[in-house]
CSV table of C-alpha atoms and ligand atoms in Angstrom, one decimal:
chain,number,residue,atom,x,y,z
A,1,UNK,CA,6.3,-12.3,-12.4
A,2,UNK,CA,5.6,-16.3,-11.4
A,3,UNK,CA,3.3,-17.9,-14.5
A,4,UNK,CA,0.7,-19.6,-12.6
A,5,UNK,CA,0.6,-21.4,-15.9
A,6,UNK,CA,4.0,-22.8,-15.8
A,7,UNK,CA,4.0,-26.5,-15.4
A,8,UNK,CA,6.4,-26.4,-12.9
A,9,UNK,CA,3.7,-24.3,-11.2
A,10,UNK,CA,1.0,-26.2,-11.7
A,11,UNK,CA,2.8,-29.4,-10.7
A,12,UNK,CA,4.2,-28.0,-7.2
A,13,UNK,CA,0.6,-27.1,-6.4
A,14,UNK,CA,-0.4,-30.3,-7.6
A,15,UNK,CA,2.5,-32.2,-4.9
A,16,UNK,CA,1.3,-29.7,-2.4
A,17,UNK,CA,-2.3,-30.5,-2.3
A,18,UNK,CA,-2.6,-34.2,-3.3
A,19,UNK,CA,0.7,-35.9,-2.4
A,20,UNK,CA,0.6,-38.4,0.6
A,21,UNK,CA,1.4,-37.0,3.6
A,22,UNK,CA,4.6,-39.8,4.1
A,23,UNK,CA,5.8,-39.3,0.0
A,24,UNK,CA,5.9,-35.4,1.1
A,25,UNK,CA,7.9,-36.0,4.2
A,26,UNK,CA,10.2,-38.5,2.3
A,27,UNK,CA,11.1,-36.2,-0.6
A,28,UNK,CA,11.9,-33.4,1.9
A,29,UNK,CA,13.9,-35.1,4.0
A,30,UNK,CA,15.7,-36.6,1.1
A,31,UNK,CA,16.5,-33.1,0.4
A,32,UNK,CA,17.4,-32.0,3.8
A,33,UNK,CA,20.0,-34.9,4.0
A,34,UNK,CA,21.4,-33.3,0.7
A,35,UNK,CA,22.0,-30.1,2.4
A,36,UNK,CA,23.4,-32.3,5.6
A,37,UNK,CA,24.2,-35.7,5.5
A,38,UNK,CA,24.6,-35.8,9.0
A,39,UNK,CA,21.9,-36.7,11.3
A,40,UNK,CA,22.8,-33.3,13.5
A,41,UNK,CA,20.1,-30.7,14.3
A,42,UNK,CA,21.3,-27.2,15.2
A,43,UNK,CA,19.6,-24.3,17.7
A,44,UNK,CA,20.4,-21.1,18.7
A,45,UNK,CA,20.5,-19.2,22.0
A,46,UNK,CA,18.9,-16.1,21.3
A,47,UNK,CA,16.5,-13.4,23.1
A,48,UNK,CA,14.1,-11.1,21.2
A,49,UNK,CA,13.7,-8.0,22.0
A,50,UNK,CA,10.7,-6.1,21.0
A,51,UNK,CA,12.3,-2.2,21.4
A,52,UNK,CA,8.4,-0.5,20.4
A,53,UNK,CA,5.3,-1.6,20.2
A,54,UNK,CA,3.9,1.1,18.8
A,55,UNK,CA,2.9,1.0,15.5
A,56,UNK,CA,0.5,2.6,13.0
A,57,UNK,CA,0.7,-0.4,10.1
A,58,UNK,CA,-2.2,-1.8,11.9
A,59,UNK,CA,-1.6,-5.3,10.3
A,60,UNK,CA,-5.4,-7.2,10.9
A,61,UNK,CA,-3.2,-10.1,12.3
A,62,UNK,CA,-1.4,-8.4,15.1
A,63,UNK,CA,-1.8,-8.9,18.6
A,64,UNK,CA,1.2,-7.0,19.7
A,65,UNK,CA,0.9,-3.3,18.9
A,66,UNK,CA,-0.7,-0.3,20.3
A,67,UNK,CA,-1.5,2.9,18.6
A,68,UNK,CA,0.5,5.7,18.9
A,69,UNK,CA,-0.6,7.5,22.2
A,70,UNK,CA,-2.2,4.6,23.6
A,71,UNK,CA,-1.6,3.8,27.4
A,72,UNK,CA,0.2,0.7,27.2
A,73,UNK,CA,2.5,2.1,24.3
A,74,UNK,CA,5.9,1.6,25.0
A,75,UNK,CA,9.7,2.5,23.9
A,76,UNK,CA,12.4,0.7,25.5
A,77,UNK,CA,15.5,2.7,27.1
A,78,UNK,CA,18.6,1.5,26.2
A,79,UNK,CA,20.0,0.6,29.3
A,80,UNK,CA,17.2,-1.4,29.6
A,81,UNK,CA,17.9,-3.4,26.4
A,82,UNK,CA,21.6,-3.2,27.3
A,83,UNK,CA,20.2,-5.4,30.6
A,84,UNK,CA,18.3,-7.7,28.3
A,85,UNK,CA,20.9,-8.6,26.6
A,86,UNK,CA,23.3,-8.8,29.6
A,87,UNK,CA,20.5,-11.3,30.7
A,88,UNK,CA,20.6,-13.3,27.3
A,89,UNK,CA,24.6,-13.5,27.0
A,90,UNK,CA,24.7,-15.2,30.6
A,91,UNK,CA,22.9,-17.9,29.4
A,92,UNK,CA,25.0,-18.4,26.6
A,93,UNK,CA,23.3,-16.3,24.2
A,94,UNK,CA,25.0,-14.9,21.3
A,95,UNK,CA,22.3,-13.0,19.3
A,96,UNK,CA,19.3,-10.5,19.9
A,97,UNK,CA,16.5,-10.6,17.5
A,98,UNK,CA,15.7,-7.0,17.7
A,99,UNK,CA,12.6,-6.0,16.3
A,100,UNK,CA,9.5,-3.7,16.5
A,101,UNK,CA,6.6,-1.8,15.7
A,102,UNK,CA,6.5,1.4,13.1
A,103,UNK,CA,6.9,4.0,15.5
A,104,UNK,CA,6.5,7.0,13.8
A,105,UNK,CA,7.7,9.2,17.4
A,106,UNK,CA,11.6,7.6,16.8
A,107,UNK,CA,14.0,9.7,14.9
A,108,UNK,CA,16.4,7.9,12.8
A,109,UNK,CA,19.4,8.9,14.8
A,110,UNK,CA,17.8,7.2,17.8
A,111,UNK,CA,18.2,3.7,16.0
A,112,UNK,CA,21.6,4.4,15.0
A,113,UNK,CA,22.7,5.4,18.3
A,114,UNK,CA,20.9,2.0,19.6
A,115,UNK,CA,23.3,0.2,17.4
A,116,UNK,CA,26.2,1.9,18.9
A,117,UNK,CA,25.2,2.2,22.1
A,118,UNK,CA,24.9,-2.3,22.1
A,119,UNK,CA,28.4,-2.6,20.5
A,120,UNK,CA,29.6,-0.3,22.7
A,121,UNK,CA,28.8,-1.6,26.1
A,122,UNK,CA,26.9,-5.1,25.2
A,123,UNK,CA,28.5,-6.7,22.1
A,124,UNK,CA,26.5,-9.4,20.7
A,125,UNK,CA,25.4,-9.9,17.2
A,126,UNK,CA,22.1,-7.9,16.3
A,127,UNK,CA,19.9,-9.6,13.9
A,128,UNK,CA,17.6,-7.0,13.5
A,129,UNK,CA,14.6,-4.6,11.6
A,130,UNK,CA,12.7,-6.5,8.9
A,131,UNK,CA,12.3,-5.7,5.8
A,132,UNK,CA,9.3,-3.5,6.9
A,133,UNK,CA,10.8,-1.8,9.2
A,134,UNK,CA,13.4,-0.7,7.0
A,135,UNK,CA,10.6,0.9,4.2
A,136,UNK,CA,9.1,2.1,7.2
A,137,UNK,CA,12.2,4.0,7.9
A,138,UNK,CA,12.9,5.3,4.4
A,139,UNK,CA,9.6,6.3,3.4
A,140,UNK,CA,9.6,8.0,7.1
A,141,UNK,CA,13.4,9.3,7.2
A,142,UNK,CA,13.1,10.5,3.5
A,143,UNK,CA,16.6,7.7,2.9
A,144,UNK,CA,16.4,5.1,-0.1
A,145,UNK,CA,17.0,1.5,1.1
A,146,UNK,CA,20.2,1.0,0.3
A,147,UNK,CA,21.0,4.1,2.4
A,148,UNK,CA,18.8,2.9,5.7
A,149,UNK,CA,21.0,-0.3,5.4
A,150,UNK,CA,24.5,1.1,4.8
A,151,UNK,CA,23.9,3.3,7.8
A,152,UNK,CA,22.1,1.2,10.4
A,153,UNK,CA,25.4,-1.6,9.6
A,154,UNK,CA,28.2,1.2,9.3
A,155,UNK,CA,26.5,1.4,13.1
A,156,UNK,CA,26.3,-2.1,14.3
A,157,UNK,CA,23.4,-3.8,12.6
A,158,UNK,CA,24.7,-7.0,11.5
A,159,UNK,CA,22.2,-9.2,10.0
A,160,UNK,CA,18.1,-8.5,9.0
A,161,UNK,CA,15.5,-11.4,10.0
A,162,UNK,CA,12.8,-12.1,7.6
A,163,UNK,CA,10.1,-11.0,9.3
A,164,UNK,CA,6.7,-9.2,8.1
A,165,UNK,CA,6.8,-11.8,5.2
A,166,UNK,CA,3.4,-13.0,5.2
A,167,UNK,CA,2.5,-14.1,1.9
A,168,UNK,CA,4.7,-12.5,-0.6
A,169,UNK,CA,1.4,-12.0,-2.6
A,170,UNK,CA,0.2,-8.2,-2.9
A,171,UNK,CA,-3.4,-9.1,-3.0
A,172,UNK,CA,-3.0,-10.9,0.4
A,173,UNK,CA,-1.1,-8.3,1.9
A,174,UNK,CA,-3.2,-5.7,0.4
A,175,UNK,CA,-6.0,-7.4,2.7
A,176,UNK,CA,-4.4,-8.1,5.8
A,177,UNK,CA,-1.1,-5.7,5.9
A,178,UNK,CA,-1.6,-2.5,3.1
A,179,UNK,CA,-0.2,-0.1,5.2
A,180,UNK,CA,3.5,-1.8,5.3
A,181,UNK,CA,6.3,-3.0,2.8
A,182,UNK,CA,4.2,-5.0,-0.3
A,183,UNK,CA,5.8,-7.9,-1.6
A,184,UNK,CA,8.4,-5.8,-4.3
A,185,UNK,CA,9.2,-3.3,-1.5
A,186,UNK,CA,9.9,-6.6,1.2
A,187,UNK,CA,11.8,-8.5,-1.1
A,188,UNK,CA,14.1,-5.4,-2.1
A,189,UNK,CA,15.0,-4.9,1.0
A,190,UNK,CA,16.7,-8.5,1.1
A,191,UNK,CA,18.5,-8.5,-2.3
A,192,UNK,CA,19.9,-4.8,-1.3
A,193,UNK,CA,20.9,-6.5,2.3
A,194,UNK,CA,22.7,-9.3,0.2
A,195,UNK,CA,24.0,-6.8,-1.9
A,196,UNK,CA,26.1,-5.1,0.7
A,197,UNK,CA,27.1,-8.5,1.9
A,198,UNK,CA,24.8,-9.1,4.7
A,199,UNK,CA,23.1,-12.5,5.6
A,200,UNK,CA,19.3,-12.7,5.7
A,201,UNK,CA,16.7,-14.9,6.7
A,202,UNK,CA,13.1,-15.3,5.2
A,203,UNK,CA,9.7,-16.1,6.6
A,204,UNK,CA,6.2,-17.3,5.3
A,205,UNK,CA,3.1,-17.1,8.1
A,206,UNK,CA,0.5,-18.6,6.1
A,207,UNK,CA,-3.6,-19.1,7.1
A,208,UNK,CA,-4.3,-15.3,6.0
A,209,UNK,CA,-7.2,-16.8,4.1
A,210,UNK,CA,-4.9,-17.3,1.0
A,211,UNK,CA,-5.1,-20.1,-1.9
A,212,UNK,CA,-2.7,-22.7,-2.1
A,213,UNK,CA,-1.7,-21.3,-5.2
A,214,UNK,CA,-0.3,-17.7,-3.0
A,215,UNK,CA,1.7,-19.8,-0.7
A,216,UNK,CA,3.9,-21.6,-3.2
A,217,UNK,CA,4.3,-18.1,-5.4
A,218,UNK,CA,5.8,-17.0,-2.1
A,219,UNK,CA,7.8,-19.5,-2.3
A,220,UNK,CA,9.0,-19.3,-5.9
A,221,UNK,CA,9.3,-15.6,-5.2
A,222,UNK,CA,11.8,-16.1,-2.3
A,223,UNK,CA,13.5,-19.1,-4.7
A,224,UNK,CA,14.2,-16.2,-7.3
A,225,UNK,CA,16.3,-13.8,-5.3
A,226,UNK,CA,17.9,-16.2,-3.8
A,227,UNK,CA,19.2,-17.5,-7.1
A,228,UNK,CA,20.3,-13.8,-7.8
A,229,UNK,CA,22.1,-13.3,-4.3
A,230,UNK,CA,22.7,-16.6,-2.2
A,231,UNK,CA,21.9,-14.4,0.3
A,232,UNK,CA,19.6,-16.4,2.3
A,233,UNK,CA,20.7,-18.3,4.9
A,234,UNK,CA,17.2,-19.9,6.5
A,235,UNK,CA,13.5,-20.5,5.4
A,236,UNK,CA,10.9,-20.4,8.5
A,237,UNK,CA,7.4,-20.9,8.3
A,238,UNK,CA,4.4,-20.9,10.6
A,239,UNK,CA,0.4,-20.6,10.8
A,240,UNK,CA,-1.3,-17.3,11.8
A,241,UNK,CA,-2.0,-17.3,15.1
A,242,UNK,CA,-5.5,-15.7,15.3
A,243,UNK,CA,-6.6,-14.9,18.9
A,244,UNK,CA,-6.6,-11.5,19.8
A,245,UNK,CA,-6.4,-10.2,16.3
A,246,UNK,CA,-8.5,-9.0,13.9
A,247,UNK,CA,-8.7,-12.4,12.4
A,248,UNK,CA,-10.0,-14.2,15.5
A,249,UNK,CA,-12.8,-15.5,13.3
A,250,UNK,CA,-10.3,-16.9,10.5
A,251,UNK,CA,-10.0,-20.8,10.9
A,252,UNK,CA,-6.7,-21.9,13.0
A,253,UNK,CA,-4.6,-24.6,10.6
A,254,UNK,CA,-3.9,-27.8,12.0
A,255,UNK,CA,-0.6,-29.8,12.2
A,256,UNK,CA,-0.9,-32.2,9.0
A,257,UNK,CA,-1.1,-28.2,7.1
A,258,UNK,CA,2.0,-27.4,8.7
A,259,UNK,CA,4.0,-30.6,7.9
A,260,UNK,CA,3.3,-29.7,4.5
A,261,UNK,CA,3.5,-26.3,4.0
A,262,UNK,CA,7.3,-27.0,5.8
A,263,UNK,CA,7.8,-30.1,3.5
A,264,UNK,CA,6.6,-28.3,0.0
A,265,UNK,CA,8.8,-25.0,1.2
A,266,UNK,CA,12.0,-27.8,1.6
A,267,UNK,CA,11.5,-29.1,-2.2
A,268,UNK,CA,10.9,-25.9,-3.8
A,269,UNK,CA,13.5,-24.0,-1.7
A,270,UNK,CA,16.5,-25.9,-2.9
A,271,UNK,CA,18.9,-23.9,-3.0
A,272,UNK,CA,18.0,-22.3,0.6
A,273,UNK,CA,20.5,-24.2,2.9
A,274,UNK,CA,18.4,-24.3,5.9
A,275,UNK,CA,15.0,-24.6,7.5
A,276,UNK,CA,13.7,-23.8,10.6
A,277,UNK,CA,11.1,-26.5,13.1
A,278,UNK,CA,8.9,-23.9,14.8
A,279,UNK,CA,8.6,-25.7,17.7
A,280,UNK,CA,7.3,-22.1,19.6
A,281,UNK,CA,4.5,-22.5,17.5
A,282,UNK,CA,3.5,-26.1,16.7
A,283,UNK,CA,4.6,-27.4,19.7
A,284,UNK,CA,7.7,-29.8,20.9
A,285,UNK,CA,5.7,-33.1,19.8
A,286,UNK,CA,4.7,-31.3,16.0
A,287,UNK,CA,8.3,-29.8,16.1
A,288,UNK,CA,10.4,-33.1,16.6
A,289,UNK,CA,8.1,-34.7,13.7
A,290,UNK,CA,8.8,-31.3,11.4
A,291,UNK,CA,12.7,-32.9,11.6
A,292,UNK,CA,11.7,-35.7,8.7
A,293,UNK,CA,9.2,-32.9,6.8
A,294,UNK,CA,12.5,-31.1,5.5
A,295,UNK,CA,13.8,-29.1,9.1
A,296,UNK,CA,17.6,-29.4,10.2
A,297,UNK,CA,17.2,-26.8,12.7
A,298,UNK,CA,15.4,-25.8,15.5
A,299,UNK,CA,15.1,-22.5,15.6
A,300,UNK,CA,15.4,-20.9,18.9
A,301,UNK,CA,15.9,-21.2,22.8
A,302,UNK,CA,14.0,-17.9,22.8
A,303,UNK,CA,14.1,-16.0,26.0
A,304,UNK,CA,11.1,-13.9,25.4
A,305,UNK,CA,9.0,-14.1,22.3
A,306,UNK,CA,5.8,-11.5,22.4
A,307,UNK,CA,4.6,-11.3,18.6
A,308,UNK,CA,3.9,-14.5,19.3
A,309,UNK,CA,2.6,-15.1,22.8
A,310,UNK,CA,0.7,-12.0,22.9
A,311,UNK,CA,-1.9,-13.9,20.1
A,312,UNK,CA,-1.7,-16.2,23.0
A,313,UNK,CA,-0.2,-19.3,21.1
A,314,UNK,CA,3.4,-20.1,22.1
A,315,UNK,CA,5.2,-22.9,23.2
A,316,UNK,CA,8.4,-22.8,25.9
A,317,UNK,CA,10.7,-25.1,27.0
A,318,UNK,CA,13.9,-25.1,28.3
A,319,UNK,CA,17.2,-26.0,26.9
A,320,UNK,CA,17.2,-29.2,28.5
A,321,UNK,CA,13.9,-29.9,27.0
A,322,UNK,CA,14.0,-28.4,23.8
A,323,UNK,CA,18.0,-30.6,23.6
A,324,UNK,CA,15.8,-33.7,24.7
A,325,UNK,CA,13.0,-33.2,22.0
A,326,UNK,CA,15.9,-33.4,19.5
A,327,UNK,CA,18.0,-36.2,20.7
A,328,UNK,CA,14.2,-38.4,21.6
A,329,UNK,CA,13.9,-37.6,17.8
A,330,UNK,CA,17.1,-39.2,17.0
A,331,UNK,CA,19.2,-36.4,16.2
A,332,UNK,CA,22.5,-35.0,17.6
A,333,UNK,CA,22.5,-31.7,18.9
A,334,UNK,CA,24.4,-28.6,18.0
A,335,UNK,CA,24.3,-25.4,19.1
A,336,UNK,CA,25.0,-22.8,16.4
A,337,UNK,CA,25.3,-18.6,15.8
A,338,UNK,CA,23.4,-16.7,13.1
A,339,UNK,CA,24.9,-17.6,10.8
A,340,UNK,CA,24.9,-21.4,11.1
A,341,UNK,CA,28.4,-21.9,12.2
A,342,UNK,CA,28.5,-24.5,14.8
A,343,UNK,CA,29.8,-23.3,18.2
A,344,UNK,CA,31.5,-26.0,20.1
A,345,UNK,CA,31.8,-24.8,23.8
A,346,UNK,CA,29.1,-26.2,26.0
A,347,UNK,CA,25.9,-23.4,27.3
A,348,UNK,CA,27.4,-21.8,30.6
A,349,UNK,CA,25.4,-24.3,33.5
A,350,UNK,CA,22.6,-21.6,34.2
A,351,UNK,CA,21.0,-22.4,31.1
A,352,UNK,CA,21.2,-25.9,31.5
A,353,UNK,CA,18.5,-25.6,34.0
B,1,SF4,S1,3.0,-7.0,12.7
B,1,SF4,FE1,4.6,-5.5,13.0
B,1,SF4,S2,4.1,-3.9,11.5
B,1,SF4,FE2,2.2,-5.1,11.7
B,1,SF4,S3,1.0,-4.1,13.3
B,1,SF4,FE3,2.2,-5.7,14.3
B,1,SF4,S4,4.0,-4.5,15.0
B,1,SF4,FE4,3.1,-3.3,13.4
């Protein structure tokens, strides 16, 4: 439990709402150059692929899915993910984000053969299944957590992305997500993912219509687990995107909301090692200025992002561009894998385009 009392608490909220926009930026970049002294900004090459979008979590914020039996429902054959990332390697791509709805049509020994089937005939590092997903599976597939995640990695699964975070809060996600993981379930599912000596990464979309008080006991939340497991390798954080959703009506947050959302999640999550600039989001302009707010990376040259774009709100560039952005911002550039190492050969040319 986080004591909204505490004046730790009280005095992050406090920073949060009240500090000067520049005092915010300088303390988190003062902690980002702790992390890394050097003035070097790191990206991935990576492609998401969305293998369902079916789903019956209905989340109010979700653009994406389709109800089970609906026309435009979709599961993806695995040669054609096998092409996709075929298609993501050539440009010197060296991870699939692989993620999608709860499908409640897929059998369990469909996912595991997935897994196979990639390191098999496409070998590349799969980041992949939230934490949802997995509760999704082991309520569905009658496995406990730890069970889902032994098997899906004994089968090729190598890494779990933070996604379906929201607000770690359960009265949020009691409002906008009840039918998926609540914020004990979510969280579970990373420290058992640490536990069997996987790397994670963990997410915060904020502008559900929460306080300022939810977001930062997200962030204390994430802060605790981490100091159990280390397990975290990257914080990324980013406004709902409304259109198309449920929430159309809620307000959109601007850019000054995000610079500090990203700079208070820098302070707070010191002992995370990395944040991300969501740049697909924000924009290139907001996402080279999120580089002094506390982020060292940025994120990913992302071949196809439809969470995202499907709410209609999404950024592209290409790598030139996105390099550009980093350098204009006065940063060297490295390109990196999942987990963070730095990879030194250059992009083959085609994605240099
Ligand atoms: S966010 Fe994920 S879990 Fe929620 S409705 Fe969309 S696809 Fe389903």
């Amino acid at each position: 439990m986080i004591d909204r009392q505490s004046p730790e608490f009280l005095e992050v909220v406090d920073l949060y709402r009240r500090a000067p926009l520049l005092e915010l930026g300088r303390l988190a970049d003062a902690e980002r150059y702790r992390h890394h002294p050097e003035d070097v900004v790191t990206y991935i090459i990576d492609r998401n692929i969305n293998y369902t979008n079916v789903c019956v979590a209905d989340c109010k914020f979700c653009a994406f899915y389709r109800r089970p039996k609906h026309d435009e429902g979709y599961v993806l054959p695995f040669e054609k993910i096998g092409e996709k990332i075929d298609e993501c390697r050539a440009i010197g791509g060296v991870q699939i984000l692989l993620q999608g709805g709860h499908n409640p049509y897929i059998p369990f020994e469909w996912y595991l053969e997935l897994m196979r089937y990639i390191k098999r005939h496409h070998p590349i590092h799969i980041h992949g299944f939230s934490p949802s997903e997995v509760v999704f599976f082991s309520e569905r597939f009658g496995l406990s957590v730890a069970e889902v995640i032994r098997e899906l990695k004994a089968a090729g699964l190598d890494s779990i992305p933070g996604g379906g975070g929201e607000i770690l809060v359960d009265a949020v996600r009691e409002r906008v997500a009840k039918k998926k993981a609540q914020t004990d379930e979510w969280l579970g599912v990373q420290e058992e993912a640490h536990r069997q000596g996987m790397k994670t990464s963990v997410t915060m979309m904020y502008g559900l219509g929460e306080s300022d008080e939810d977001r930062i006991e997200h962030l204390f939340r994430v802060r605790e687990v981490q100091r159990r497991t280390a397990g975290f390798t990257a914080f990324i954080c980013w406004p709902l995107q409304p259109d198309g959703t449920e929430m159309a009506d809620q307000p959109k947050t601007d850019a000054v909301t995000y610079l500090r959302t990203l700079a208070i999640s820098r302070i707070v999550l010191a002992n995370i090692p990395n944040l991300q600039s969501s740049w697909v989001t924000m924009g290139l302009k907001v996402g080279q200025v999120a580089l002094r707010f506390g982020a060292n990376d940025f994120g990913s040259l992302m071949m196809e992002e439809n969470v995202v774009s499907a709410a209609g709100t999404t950024y592209r560039a290409t790598l030139r561009e996105m390099e550009r952005a980093i350098t204009d911002a006065g940063y060297r550039v490295r390109r990196r894998r999942q987990d963070y190492t730095l990879i030194d050969e250059p992009p083959p040319a085609v994605a240099a385009a």
